PDB file of C-alpha atoms in Angstrom:
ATOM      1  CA  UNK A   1     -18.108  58.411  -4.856  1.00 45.00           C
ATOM      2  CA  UNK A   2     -18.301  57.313  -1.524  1.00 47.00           C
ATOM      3  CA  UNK A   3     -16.973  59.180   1.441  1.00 48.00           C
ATOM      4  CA  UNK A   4     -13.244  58.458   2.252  1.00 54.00           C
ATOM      5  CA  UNK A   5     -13.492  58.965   6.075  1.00 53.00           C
ATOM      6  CA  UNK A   6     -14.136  55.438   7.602  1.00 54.00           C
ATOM      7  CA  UNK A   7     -15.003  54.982  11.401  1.00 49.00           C
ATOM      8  CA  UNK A   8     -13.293  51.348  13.598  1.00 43.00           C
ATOM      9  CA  UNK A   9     -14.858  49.897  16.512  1.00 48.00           C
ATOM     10  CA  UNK A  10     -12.468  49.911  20.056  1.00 42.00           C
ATOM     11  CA  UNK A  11     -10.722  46.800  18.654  1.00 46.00           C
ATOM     12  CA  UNK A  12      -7.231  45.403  19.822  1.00 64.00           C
ATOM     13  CA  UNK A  13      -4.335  46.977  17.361  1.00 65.00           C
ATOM     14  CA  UNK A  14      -4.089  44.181  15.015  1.00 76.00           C
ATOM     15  CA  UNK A  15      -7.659  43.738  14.651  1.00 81.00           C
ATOM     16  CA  UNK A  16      -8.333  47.644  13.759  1.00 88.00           C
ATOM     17  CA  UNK A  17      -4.660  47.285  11.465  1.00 90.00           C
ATOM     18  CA  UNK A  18      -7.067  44.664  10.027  1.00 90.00           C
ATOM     19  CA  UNK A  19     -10.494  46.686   9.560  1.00 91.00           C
ATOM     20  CA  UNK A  20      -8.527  49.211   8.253  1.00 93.00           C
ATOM     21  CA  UNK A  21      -6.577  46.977   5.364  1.00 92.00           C
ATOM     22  CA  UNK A  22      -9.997  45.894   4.244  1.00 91.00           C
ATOM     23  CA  UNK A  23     -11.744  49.020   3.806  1.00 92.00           C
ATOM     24  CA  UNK A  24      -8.583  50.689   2.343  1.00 93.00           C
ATOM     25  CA  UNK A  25      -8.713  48.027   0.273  1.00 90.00           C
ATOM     26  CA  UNK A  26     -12.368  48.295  -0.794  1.00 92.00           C
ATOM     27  CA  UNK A  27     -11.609  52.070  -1.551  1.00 93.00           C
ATOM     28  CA  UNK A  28      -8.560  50.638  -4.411  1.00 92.00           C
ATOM     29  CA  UNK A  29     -11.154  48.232  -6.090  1.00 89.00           C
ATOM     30  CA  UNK A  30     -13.555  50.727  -5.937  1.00 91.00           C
ATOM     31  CA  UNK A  31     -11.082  53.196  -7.678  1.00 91.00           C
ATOM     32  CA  UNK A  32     -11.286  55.637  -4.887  1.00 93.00           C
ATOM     33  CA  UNK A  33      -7.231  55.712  -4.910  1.00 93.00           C
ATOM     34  CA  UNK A  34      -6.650  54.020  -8.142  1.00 92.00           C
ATOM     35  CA  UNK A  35      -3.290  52.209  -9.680  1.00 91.00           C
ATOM     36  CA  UNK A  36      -0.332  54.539  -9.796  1.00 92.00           C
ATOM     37  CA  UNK A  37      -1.985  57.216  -7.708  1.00 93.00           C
ATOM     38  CA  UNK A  38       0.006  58.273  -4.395  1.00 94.00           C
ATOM     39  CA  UNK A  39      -1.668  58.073  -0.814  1.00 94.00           C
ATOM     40  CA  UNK A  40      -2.336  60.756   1.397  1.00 93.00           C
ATOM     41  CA  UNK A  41       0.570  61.008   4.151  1.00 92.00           C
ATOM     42  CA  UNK A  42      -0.041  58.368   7.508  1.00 91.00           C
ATOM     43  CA  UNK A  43      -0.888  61.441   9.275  1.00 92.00           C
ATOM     44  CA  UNK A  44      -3.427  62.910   7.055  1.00 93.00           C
ATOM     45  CA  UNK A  45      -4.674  58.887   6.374  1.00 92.00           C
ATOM     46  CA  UNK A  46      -4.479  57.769  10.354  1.00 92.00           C
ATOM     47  CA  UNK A  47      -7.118  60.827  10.823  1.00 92.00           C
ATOM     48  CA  UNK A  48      -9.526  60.191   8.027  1.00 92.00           C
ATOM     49  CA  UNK A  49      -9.654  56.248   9.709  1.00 93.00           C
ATOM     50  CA  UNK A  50      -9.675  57.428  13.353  1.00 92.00           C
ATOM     51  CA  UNK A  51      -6.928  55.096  13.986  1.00 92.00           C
ATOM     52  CA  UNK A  52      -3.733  55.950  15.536  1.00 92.00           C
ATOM     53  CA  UNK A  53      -0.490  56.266  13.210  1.00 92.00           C
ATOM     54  CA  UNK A  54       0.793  53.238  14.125  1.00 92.00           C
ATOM     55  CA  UNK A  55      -2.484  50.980  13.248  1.00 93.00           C
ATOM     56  CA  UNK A  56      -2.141  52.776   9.565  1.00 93.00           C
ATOM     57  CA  UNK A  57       1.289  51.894   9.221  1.00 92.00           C
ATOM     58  CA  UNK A  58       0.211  48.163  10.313  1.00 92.00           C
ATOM     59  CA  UNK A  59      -2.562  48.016   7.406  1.00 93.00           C
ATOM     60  CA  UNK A  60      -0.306  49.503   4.940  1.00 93.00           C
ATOM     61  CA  UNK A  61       2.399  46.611   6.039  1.00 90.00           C
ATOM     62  CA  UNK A  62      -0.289  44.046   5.500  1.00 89.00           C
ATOM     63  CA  UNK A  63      -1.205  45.337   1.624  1.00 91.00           C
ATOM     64  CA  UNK A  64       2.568  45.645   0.532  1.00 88.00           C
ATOM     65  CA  UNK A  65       3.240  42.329   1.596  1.00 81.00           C
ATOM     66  CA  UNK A  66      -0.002  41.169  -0.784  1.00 79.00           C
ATOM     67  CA  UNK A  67       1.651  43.208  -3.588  1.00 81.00           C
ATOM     68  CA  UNK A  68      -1.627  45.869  -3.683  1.00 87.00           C
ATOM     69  CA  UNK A  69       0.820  49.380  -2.558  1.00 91.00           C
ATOM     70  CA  UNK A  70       4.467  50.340  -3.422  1.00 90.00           C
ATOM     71  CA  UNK A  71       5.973  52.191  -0.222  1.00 89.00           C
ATOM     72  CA  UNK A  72       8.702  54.413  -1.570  1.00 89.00           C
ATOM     73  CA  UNK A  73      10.821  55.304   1.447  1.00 86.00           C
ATOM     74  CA  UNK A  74      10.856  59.234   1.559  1.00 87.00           C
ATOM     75  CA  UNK A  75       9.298  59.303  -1.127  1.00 91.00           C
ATOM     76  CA  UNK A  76       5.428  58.214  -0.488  1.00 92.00           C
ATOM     77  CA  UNK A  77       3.191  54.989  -0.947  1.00 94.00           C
ATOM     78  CA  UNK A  78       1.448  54.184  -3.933  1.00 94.00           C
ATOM     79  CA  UNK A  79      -0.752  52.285  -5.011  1.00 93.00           C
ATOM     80  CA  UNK A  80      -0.090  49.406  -8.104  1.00 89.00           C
ATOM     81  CA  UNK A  81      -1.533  46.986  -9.746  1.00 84.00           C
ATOM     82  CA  UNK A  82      -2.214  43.157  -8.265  1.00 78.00           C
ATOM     83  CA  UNK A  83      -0.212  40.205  -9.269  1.00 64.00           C
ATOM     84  CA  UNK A  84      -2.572  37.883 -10.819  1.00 62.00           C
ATOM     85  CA  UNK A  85      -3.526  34.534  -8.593  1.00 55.00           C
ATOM     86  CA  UNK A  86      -1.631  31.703  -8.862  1.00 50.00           C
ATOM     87  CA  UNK A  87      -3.661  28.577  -9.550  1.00 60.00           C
ATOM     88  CA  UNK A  88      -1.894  25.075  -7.224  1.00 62.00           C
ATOM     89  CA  UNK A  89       0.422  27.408  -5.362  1.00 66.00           C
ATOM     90  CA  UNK A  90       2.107  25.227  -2.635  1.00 71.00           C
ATOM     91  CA  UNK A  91       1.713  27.574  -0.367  1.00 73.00           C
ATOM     92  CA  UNK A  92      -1.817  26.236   0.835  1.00 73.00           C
ATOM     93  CA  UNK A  93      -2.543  22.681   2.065  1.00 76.00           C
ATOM     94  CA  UNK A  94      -5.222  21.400  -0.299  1.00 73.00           C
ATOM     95  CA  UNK A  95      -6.602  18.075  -0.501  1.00 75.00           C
ATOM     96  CA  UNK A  96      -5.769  15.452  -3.254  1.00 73.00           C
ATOM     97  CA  UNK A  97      -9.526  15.982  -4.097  1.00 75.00           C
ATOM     98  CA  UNK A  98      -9.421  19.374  -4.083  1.00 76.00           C
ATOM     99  CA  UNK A  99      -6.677  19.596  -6.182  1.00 74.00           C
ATOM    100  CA  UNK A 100      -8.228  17.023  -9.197  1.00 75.00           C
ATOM    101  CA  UNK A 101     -11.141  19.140  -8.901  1.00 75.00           C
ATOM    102  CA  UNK A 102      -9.550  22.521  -9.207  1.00 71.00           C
ATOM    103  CA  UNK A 103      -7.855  20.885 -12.436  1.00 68.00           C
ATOM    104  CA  UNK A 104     -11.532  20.442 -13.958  1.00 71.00           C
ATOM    105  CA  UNK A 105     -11.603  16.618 -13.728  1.00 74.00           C
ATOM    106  CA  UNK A 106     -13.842  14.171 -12.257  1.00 78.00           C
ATOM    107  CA  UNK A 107     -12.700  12.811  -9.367  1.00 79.00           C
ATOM    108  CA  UNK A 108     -13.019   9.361  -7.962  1.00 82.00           C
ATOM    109  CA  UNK A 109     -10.717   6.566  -6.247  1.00 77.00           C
ATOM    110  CA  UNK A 110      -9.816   2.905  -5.812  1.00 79.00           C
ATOM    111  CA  UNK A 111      -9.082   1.621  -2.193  1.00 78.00           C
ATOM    112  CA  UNK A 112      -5.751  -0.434  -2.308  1.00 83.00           C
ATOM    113  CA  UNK A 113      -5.020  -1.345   1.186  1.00 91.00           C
ATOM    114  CA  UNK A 114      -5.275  -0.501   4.893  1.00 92.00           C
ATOM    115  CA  UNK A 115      -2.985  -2.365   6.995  1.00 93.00           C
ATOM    116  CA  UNK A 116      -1.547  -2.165  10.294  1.00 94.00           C
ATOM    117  CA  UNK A 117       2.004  -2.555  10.348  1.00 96.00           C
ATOM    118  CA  UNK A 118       5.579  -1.546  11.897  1.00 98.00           C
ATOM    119  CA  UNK A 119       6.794   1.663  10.793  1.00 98.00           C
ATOM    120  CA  UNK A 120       9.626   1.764   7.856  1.00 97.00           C
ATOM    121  CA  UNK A 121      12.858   3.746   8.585  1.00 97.00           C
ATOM    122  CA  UNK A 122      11.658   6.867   6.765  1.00 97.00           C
ATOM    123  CA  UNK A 123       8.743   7.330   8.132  1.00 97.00           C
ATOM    124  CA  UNK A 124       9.613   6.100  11.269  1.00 98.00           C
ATOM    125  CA  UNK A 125      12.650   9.247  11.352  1.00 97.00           C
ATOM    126  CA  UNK A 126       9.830  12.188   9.993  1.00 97.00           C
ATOM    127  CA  UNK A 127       7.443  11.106  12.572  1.00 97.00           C
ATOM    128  CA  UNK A 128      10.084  11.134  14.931  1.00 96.00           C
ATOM    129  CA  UNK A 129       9.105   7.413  16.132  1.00 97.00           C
ATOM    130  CA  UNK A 130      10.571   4.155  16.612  1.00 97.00           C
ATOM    131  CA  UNK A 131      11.325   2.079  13.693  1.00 97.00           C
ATOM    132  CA  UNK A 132       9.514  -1.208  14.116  1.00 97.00           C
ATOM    133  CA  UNK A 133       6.535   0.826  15.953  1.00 97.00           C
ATOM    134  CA  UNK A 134       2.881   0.408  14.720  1.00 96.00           C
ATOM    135  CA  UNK A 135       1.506   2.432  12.375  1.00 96.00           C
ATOM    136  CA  UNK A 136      -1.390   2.741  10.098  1.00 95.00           C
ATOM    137  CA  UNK A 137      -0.749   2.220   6.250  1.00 96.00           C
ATOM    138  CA  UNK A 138      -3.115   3.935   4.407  1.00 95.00           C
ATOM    139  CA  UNK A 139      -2.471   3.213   0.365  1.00 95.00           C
ATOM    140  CA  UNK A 140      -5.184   4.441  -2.480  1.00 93.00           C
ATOM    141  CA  UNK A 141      -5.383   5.602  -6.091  1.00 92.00           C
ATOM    142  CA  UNK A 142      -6.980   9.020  -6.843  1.00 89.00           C
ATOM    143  CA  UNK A 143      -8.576   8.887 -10.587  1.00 87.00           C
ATOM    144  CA  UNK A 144      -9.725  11.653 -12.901  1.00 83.00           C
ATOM    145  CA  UNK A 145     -11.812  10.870 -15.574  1.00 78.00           C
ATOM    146  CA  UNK A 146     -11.126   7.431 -15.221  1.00 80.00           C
ATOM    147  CA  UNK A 147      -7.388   7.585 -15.360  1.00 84.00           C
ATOM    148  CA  UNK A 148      -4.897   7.042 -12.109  1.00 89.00           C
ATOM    149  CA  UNK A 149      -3.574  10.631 -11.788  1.00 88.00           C
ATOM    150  CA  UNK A 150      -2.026  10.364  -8.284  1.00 91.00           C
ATOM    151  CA  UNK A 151      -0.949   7.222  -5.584  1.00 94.00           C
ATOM    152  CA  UNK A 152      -0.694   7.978  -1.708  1.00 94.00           C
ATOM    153  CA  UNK A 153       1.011   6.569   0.864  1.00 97.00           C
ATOM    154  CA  UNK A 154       0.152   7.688   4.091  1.00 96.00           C
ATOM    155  CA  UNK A 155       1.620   6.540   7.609  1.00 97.00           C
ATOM    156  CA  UNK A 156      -0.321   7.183  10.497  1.00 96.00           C
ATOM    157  CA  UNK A 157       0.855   6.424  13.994  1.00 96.00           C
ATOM    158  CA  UNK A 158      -1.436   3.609  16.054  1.00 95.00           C
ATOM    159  CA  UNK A 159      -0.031   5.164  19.056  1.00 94.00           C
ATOM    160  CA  UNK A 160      -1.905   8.826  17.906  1.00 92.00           C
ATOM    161  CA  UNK A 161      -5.206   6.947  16.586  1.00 90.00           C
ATOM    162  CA  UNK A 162      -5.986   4.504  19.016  1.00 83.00           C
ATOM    163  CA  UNK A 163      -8.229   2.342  17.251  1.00 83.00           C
ATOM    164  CA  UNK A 164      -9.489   5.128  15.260  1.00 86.00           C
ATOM    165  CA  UNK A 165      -9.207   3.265  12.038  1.00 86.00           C
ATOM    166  CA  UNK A 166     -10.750  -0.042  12.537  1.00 85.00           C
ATOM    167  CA  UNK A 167     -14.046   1.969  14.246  1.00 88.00           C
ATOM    168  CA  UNK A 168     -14.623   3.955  11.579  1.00 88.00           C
ATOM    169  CA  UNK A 169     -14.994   3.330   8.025  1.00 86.00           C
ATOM    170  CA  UNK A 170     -12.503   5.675   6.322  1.00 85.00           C
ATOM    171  CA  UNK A 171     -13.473   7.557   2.732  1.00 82.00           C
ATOM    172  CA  UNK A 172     -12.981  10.399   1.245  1.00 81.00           C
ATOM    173  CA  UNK A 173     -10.837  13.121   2.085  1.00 85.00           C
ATOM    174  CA  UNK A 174      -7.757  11.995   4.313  1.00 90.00           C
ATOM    175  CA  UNK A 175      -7.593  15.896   5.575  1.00 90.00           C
ATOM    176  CA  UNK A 176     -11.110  15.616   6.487  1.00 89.00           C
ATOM    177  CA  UNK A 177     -11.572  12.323   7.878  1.00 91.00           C
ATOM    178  CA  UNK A 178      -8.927  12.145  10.181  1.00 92.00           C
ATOM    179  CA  UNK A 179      -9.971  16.457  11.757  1.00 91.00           C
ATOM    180  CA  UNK A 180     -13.921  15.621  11.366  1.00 91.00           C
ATOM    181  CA  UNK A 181     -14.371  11.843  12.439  1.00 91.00           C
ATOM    182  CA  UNK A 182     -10.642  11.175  14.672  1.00 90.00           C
ATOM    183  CA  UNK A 183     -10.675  14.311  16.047  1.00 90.00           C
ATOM    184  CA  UNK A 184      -7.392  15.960  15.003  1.00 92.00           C
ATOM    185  CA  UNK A 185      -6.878  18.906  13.208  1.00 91.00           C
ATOM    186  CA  UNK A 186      -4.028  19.857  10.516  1.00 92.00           C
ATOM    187  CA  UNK A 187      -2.804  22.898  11.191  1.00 89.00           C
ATOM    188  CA  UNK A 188       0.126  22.784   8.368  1.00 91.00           C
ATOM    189  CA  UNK A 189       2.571  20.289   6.146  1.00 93.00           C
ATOM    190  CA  UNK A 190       6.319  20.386   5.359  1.00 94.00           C
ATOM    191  CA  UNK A 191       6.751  19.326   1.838  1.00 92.00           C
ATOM    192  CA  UNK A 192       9.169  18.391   0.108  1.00 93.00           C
ATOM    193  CA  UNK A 193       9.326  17.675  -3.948  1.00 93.00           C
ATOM    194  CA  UNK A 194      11.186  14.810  -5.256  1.00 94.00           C
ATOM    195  CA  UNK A 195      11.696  12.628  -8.814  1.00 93.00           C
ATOM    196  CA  UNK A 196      11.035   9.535  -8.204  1.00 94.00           C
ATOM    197  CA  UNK A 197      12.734   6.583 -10.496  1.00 90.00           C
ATOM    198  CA  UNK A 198      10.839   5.129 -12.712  1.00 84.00           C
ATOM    199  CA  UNK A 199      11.348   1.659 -11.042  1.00 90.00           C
ATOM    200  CA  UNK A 200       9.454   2.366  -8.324  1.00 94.00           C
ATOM    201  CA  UNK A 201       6.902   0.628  -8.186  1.00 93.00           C
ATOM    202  CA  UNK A 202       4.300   3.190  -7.074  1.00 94.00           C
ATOM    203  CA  UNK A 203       5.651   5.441  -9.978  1.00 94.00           C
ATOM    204  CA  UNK A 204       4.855   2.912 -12.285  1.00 92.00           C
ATOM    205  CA  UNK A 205       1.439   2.328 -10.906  1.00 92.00           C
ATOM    206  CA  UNK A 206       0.338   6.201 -12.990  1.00 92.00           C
ATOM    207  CA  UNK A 207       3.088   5.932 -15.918  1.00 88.00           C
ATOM    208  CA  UNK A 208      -0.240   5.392 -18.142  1.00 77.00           C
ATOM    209  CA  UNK A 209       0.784   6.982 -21.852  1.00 77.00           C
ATOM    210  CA  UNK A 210       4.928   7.378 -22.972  1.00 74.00           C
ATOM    211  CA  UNK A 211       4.838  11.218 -22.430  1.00 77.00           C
ATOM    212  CA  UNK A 212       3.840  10.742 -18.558  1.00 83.00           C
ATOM    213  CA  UNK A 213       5.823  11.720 -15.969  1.00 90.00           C
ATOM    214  CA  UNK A 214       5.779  11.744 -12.290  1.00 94.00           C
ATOM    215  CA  UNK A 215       6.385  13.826  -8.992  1.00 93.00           C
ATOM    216  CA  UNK A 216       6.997  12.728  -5.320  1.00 96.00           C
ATOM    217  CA  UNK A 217       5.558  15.286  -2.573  1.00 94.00           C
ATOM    218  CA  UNK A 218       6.893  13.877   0.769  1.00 96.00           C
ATOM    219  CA  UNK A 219       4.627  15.209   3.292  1.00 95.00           C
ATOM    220  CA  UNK A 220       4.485  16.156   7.207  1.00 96.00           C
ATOM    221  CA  UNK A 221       1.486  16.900   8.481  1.00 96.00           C
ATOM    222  CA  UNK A 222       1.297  18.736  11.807  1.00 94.00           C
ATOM    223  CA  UNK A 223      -1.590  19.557  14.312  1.00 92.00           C
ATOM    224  CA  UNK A 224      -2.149  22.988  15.858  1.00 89.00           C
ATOM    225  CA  UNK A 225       0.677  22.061  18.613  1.00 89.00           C
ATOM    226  CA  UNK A 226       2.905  21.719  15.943  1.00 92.00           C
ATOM    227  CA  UNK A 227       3.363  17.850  16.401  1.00 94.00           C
ATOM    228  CA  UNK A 228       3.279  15.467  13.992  1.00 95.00           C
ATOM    229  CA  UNK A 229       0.163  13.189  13.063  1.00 95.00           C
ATOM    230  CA  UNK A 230       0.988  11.458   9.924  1.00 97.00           C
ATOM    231  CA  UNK A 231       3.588  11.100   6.682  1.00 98.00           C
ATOM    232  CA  UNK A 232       2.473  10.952   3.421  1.00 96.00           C
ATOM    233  CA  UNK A 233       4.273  10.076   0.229  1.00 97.00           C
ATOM    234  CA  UNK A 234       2.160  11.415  -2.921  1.00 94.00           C
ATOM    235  CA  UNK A 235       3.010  10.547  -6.511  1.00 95.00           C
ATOM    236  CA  UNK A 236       1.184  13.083  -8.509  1.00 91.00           C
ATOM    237  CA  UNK A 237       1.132  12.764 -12.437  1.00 90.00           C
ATOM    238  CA  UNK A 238       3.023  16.029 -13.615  1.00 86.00           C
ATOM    239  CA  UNK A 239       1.083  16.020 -17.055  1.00 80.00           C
ATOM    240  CA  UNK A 240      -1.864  16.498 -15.061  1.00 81.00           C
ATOM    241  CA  UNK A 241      -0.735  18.269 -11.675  1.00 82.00           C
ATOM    242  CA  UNK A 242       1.780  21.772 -11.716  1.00 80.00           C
ATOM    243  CA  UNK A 243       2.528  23.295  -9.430  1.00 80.00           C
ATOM    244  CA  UNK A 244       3.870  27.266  -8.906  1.00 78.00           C
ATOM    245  CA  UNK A 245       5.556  29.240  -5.876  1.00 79.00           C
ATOM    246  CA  UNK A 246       5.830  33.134  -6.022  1.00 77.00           C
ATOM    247  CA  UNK A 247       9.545  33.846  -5.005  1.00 77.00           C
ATOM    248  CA  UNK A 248      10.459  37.148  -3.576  1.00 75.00           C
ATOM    249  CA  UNK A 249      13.631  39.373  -2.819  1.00 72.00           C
TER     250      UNK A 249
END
């Protein structure tokens, strides 16, 4: 069994809060301080890590919120067992790629159009622009195995990509293309999850067998100065795509 004192490096606070989450961490999967088991008191645990009480209580903060201790108020901290991962969580931005591939399909796509055009009303009020003003219209077909599984439809600004568009040839990844070849980076989205009618015409574009069914993701994206670069209206077939949030009190 390894030893249970662990040194840090002169690190600011919520770096060493950090170090210390990790190793205390490696000590639980190593069964050092197994499920159900109580922890030493801060004091006792702030001295075996070198750290100050305050640091402990920072690392300790950082492994209830992940769901790997219990803190019992009074009463102690113990340590329980993980929830298990949830696969699709909306919690992370993924790619549409990403996501067909993490479903175990093989992915591929059809090109529909890229026009330049003026900027519908919807879009127009997310991106917080002008109706009328120029933006990109970026509209494509992800398959898997074959089989349309999810239609995009992606406004981009002109104003934001210069002539980003027409000098580059754009495949692949929409995530990637516009941080690696325009030069922007996505720092988060704000989605929201809609039904859309089965009249609408993108929606009817993946309604390929009578049991399908269909979801809208509406989606900001927003660079690392919280502005944002483009809107994106997904339909994503719901016999093929789930997705799961864990909710907490």
């Amino acid at each position: 069994m390894m030893s249970r004192g662990v040194n840090t490096n002169h690190m600011n606070a919520n770096s060493k809060s950090m170090q210390v989450k990790q190793q205390l961490m490696e000590l639980i999967d190593q069964g050092v301080y197994r499920v159900g088991e109580q922890l030493p008191s801060e004091i006792q645990m702030s001295k075996q890590f070198q750290v100050s009480r305050e640091t402990f209580r920072g690392a300790l903060k950082m492994l209830e919120e992940e769901g790997r201790i219990l803190v019992k108020h009074g009463v102690g901290t113990f340590v329980i067992r993980p929830l298990p991962p949830i696969k699709s969580t909306l919690e992370r931005l993924y790619s549409s790629g990403e996501m067909i591939r993490s479903a175990n399909l093989t992915e591929s796509e059809s090109m529909i159009s890229l026009t330049k055009s003026p900027c519908p009303e919807e879009a127009a009020e997310r991106l917080g622009i002008a109706v009328g003003d120029a933006v990109y219209i970026l509209k494509r077909i992800r398959k898997a195995n074959d089989e349309p599984v999810m239609l995009s439809v992606n406004y981009l600004p002109a104003a934001r990509f210069g002539e980003g568009f027409e000098q580059h040839t754009f495949s692949g990844s929409l995530l990637k293309f516009v941080e690696d070849t325009l030069g922007v980076t996505i720092n988060r989205a704000d989605t929201e999850i809609a039904v859309p009618l089965h009249i609408d015409r993108n929606c009817q574009q993946l309604l390929q067998h009578p049991h399908t069914t269909v979801l809208l993701l509406k989606q900001l994206h927003y660079d690392e100065g919280n502005q944002p670069v483009f809107y994106s209206q997904d339909y994503m077939r719901n016999d093929v795509f789930t997705f799961h949030l864990r909710r907490t009190r």
